[in-house]
Amino acid sequence: MKKLILSTAALAFAAGVAYAGSHSVVRLGTEGAYPPWNFLNDAGEVDGFERELGDELCKRAELTCEWVTNEWDSIIPNLVSGNYDAIIAGMSITDERDQVIDFTQNYTPPDPSAYVGASEGVDLEGGVIAAQTGTIQAGYIAESGATLVEFATPEETIAAVRNGEADAVLADKSFLAPIVEAEADLMFVGDDVPLGGGVGMGIRESDNELKAKFDAAIQSMKDDGSLNAMIEKWEVSSTF
């Protein structure tokens, strides 16, 4: 285990040196499966709030960026390994993640999590609750006393409620709201749950220069109001 940790640290250091010295293109890693935050459009291109945000941040930071998609459950290890240079994927800032990677300042305030079920009266404390693997919602359910069932993708968590495999799903309310609006058989149940410290970009701990550039770009968007306008456009969160 110690050897594995040291190898990971070495990879992260090497990747950081590579960025600082030779990268002409900054690679942005996202999931591409979590609308409206990030998704693939009909042309197969990354789209959504974080695509628009990431492009604007790169412009303000005077960086040339390209987009890379990666499955959620390996998105942090592949950042550390150097497969891309930053994560911009609806990732909430948590103390646990901050032990492995660095975060920029948040680009959205904490987004409330919510439960969705197929009927009222769901037992949220002792029932079966679905969540995506590796999310703050999964961690919350695991400690709540309910039975947690985890799935690799957000679509699978919704399917688990539809087919009766789970009593409810817990996820970001901004992700669930359009689904509830479109499907008469699904509804919000219980109270919203405040989790996390807002959403930020994940950066390797060695890439201090890159983190500083994105921090400055995010702050400039907060200062001129363009970030709040973008948040309102995509309806991903409350504004600052």
mmCIF file of N, CA, C and O in Angstrom, residues 115-120 155 157-164 166-169 176-189:
data_model
loop_
_atom_site.group_PDB
_atom_site.id
_atom_site.type_symbol
_atom_site.label_atom_id
_atom_site.label_comp_id
_atom_site.label_asym_id
_atom_site.label_seq_id
_atom_site.Cartn_x
_atom_site.Cartn_y
_atom_site.Cartn_z
ATOM 1 N N TYR A 115 -33.997 14.154 -2.481
ATOM 2 C CA TYR A 115 -34.461 12.784 -2.714
ATOM 3 C C TYR A 115 -35.566 12.786 -3.752
ATOM 4 O O TYR A 115 -36.460 13.646 -3.734
ATOM 5 N N VAL A 116 -35.549 11.798 -4.631
ATOM 6 C CA VAL A 116 -36.636 11.577 -5.581
ATOM 7 C C VAL A 116 -37.077 10.120 -5.469
ATOM 8 O O VAL A 116 -36.245 9.208 -5.449
ATOM 9 N N GLY A 117 -38.387 9.922 -5.363
ATOM 10 C CA GLY A 117 -38.956 8.585 -5.298
ATOM 11 C C GLY A 117 -40.134 8.458 -6.241
ATOM 12 O O GLY A 117 -40.525 9.424 -6.913
ATOM 13 N N ALA A 118 -40.719 7.264 -6.281
ATOM 14 C CA ALA A 118 -41.858 7.011 -7.151
ATOM 15 C C ALA A 118 -43.184 7.198 -6.426
ATOM 16 O O ALA A 118 -44.242 7.122 -7.040
ATOM 17 N N SER A 119 -43.127 7.441 -5.115
ATOM 18 C CA SER A 119 -44.355 7.652 -4.354
ATOM 19 C C SER A 119 -44.034 8.410 -3.078
ATOM 20 O O SER A 119 -42.876 8.440 -2.633
ATOM 21 N N GLU A 120 -45.039 8.999 -2.480
ATOM 22 C CA GLU A 120 -44.849 9.690 -1.215
ATOM 23 C C GLU A 120 -44.700 8.660 -0.082
ATOM 24 O O GLU A 120 -45.027 7.494 -0.237
ATOM 25 N N GLU A 155 -27.634 8.059 -14.471
ATOM 26 C CA GLU A 155 -28.809 7.491 -15.123
ATOM 27 C C GLU A 155 -29.243 6.185 -14.459
ATOM 28 O O GLU A 155 -30.433 5.901 -14.328
ATOM 29 N N THR A 157 -28.955 5.401 -11.330
ATOM 30 C CA THR A 157 -29.622 5.645 -10.045
ATOM 31 C C THR A 157 -31.104 5.943 -10.263
ATOM 32 O O THR A 157 -31.951 5.500 -9.479
ATOM 33 N N ILE A 158 -31.422 6.679 -11.314
ATOM 34 C CA ILE A 158 -32.823 6.972 -11.635
ATOM 35 C C ILE A 158 -33.544 5.698 -12.063
ATOM 36 O O ILE A 158 -34.686 5.436 -11.654
ATOM 37 N N ALA A 159 -32.877 4.891 -12.871
ATOM 38 C CA ALA A 159 -33.471 3.631 -13.322
ATOM 39 C C ALA A 159 -33.784 2.718 -12.145
ATOM 40 O O ALA A 159 -34.791 1.993 -12.160
ATOM 41 N N ALA A 160 -32.943 2.752 -11.107
ATOM 42 C CA ALA A 160 -33.170 1.904 -9.935
ATOM 43 C C ALA A 160 -34.465 2.279 -9.224
ATOM 44 O O ALA A 160 -35.164 1.415 -8.676
ATOM 45 N N VAL A 161 -34.812 3.553 -9.230
ATOM 46 C CA VAL A 161 -36.083 3.989 -8.631
ATOM 47 C C VAL A 161 -37.242 3.592 -9.527
ATOM 48 O O VAL A 161 -38.281 3.100 -9.057
ATOM 49 N N ARG A 162 -37.077 3.768 -10.816
ATOM 50 C CA ARG A 162 -38.149 3.424 -11.758
ATOM 51 C C ARG A 162 -38.516 1.946 -11.668
ATOM 52 O O ARG A 162 -39.689 1.581 -11.718
ATOM 53 N N ASN A 163 -37.490 1.064 -11.557
ATOM 54 C CA ASN A 163 -37.772 -0.374 -11.589
ATOM 55 C C ASN A 163 -37.984 -0.986 -10.206
ATOM 56 O O ASN A 163 -38.125 -2.207 -10.081
ATOM 57 N N GLY A 164 -37.988 -0.134 -9.167
ATOM 58 C CA GLY A 164 -38.265 -0.623 -7.824
ATOM 59 C C GLY A 164 -37.081 -1.202 -7.100
ATOM 60 O O GLY A 164 -37.228 -1.722 -5.985
ATOM 61 N N ALA A 166 -34.706 0.564 -5.877
ATOM 62 C CA ALA A 166 -34.447 1.501 -4.777
ATOM 63 C C ALA A 166 -35.717 2.282 -4.477
ATOM 64 O O ALA A 166 -36.544 2.520 -5.363
ATOM 65 N N ASP A 167 -35.868 2.672 -3.211
ATOM 66 C CA ASP A 167 -37.038 3.460 -2.818
ATOM 67 C C ASP A 167 -36.920 4.914 -3.254
ATOM 68 O O ASP A 167 -37.927 5.585 -3.502
ATOM 69 N N ALA A 168 -35.684 5.402 -3.312
ATOM 70 C CA ALA A 168 -35.447 6.793 -3.702
ATOM 71 C C ALA A 168 -34.002 6.931 -4.142
ATOM 72 O O ALA A 168 -33.163 6.051 -3.920
ATOM 73 N N VAL A 169 -33.701 8.063 -4.778
ATOM 74 C CA VAL A 169 -32.342 8.417 -5.155
ATOM 75 C C VAL A 169 -32.007 9.743 -4.488
ATOM 76 O O VAL A 169 -32.871 10.614 -4.353
ATOM 77 N N LEU A 176 -31.787 16.561 -10.644
ATOM 78 C CA LEU A 176 -33.053 15.851 -10.522
ATOM 79 C C LEU A 176 -34.261 16.655 -11.013
ATOM 80 O O LEU A 176 -35.244 16.076 -11.492
ATOM 81 N N ALA A 177 -34.202 17.984 -10.892
ATOM 82 C CA ALA A 177 -35.371 18.813 -11.178
ATOM 83 C C ALA A 177 -35.937 18.612 -12.588
ATOM 84 O O ALA A 177 -37.160 18.430 -12.744
ATOM 85 N N PRO A 178 -35.118 18.622 -13.654
ATOM 86 C CA PRO A 178 -35.687 18.409 -14.986
ATOM 87 C C PRO A 178 -36.287 17.019 -15.168
ATOM 88 O O PRO A 178 -37.254 16.841 -15.925
ATOM 89 N N ILE A 179 -35.736 16.032 -14.462
ATOM 90 C CA ILE A 179 -36.251 14.663 -14.557
ATOM 91 C C ILE A 179 -37.624 14.582 -13.917
ATOM 92 O O ILE A 179 -38.555 13.997 -14.473
ATOM 93 N N VAL A 180 -37.767 15.179 -12.731
ATOM 94 C CA VAL A 180 -39.067 15.187 -12.045
ATOM 95 C C VAL A 180 -40.104 15.936 -12.878
ATOM 96 O O VAL A 180 -41.264 15.523 -12.980
ATOM 97 N N GLU A 181 -39.684 17.021 -13.491
ATOM 98 C CA GLU A 181 -40.619 17.811 -14.314
ATOM 99 C C GLU A 181 -41.089 17.026 -15.526
ATOM 100 O O GLU A 181 -42.241 17.153 -15.960
ATOM 101 N N ALA A 182 -40.214 16.175 -16.077
ATOM 102 C CA ALA A 182 -40.535 15.446 -17.300
ATOM 103 C C ALA A 182 -41.260 14.131 -17.054
ATOM 104 O O ALA A 182 -41.912 13.600 -17.957
ATOM 105 N N GLU A 183 -41.160 13.580 -15.829
ATOM 106 C CA GLU A 183 -41.719 12.254 -15.558
ATOM 107 C C GLU A 183 -42.750 12.335 -14.434
ATOM 108 O O GLU A 183 -42.398 12.575 -13.279
ATOM 109 N N ALA A 184 -43.992 12.100 -14.789
ATOM 110 C CA ALA A 184 -45.085 12.205 -13.822
ATOM 111 C C ALA A 184 -44.990 11.156 -12.716
ATOM 112 O O ALA A 184 -45.550 11.346 -11.634
ATOM 113 N N ASP A 185 -44.286 10.053 -12.963
ATOM 114 C CA ASP A 185 -44.195 8.970 -11.980
ATOM 115 C C ASP A 185 -43.107 9.198 -10.931
ATOM 116 O O ASP A 185 -42.965 8.400 -10.006
ATOM 117 N N LEU A 186 -42.337 10.268 -11.071
ATOM 118 C CA LEU A 186 -41.279 10.560 -10.110
ATOM 119 C C LEU A 186 -41.575 11.879 -9.412
ATOM 120 O O LEU A 186 -42.117 12.804 -10.006
ATOM 121 N N MET A 187 -41.173 11.982 -8.132
ATOM 122 C CA MET A 187 -41.470 13.183 -7.355
ATOM 123 C C MET A 187 -40.402 13.391 -6.283
ATOM 124 O O MET A 187 -39.729 12.446 -5.861
ATOM 125 N N PHE A 188 -40.240 14.644 -5.878
ATOM 126 C CA PHE A 188 -39.375 14.939 -4.744
ATOM 127 C C PHE A 188 -40.041 14.452 -3.461
ATOM 128 O O PHE A 188 -41.253 14.625 -3.275
ATOM 129 N N VAL A 189 -39.243 13.855 -2.586
ATOM 130 C CA VAL A 189 -39.747 13.372 -1.302
ATOM 131 C C VAL A 189 -38.793 13.827 -0.204
ATOM 132 O O VAL A 189 -37.584 13.919 -0.406
#
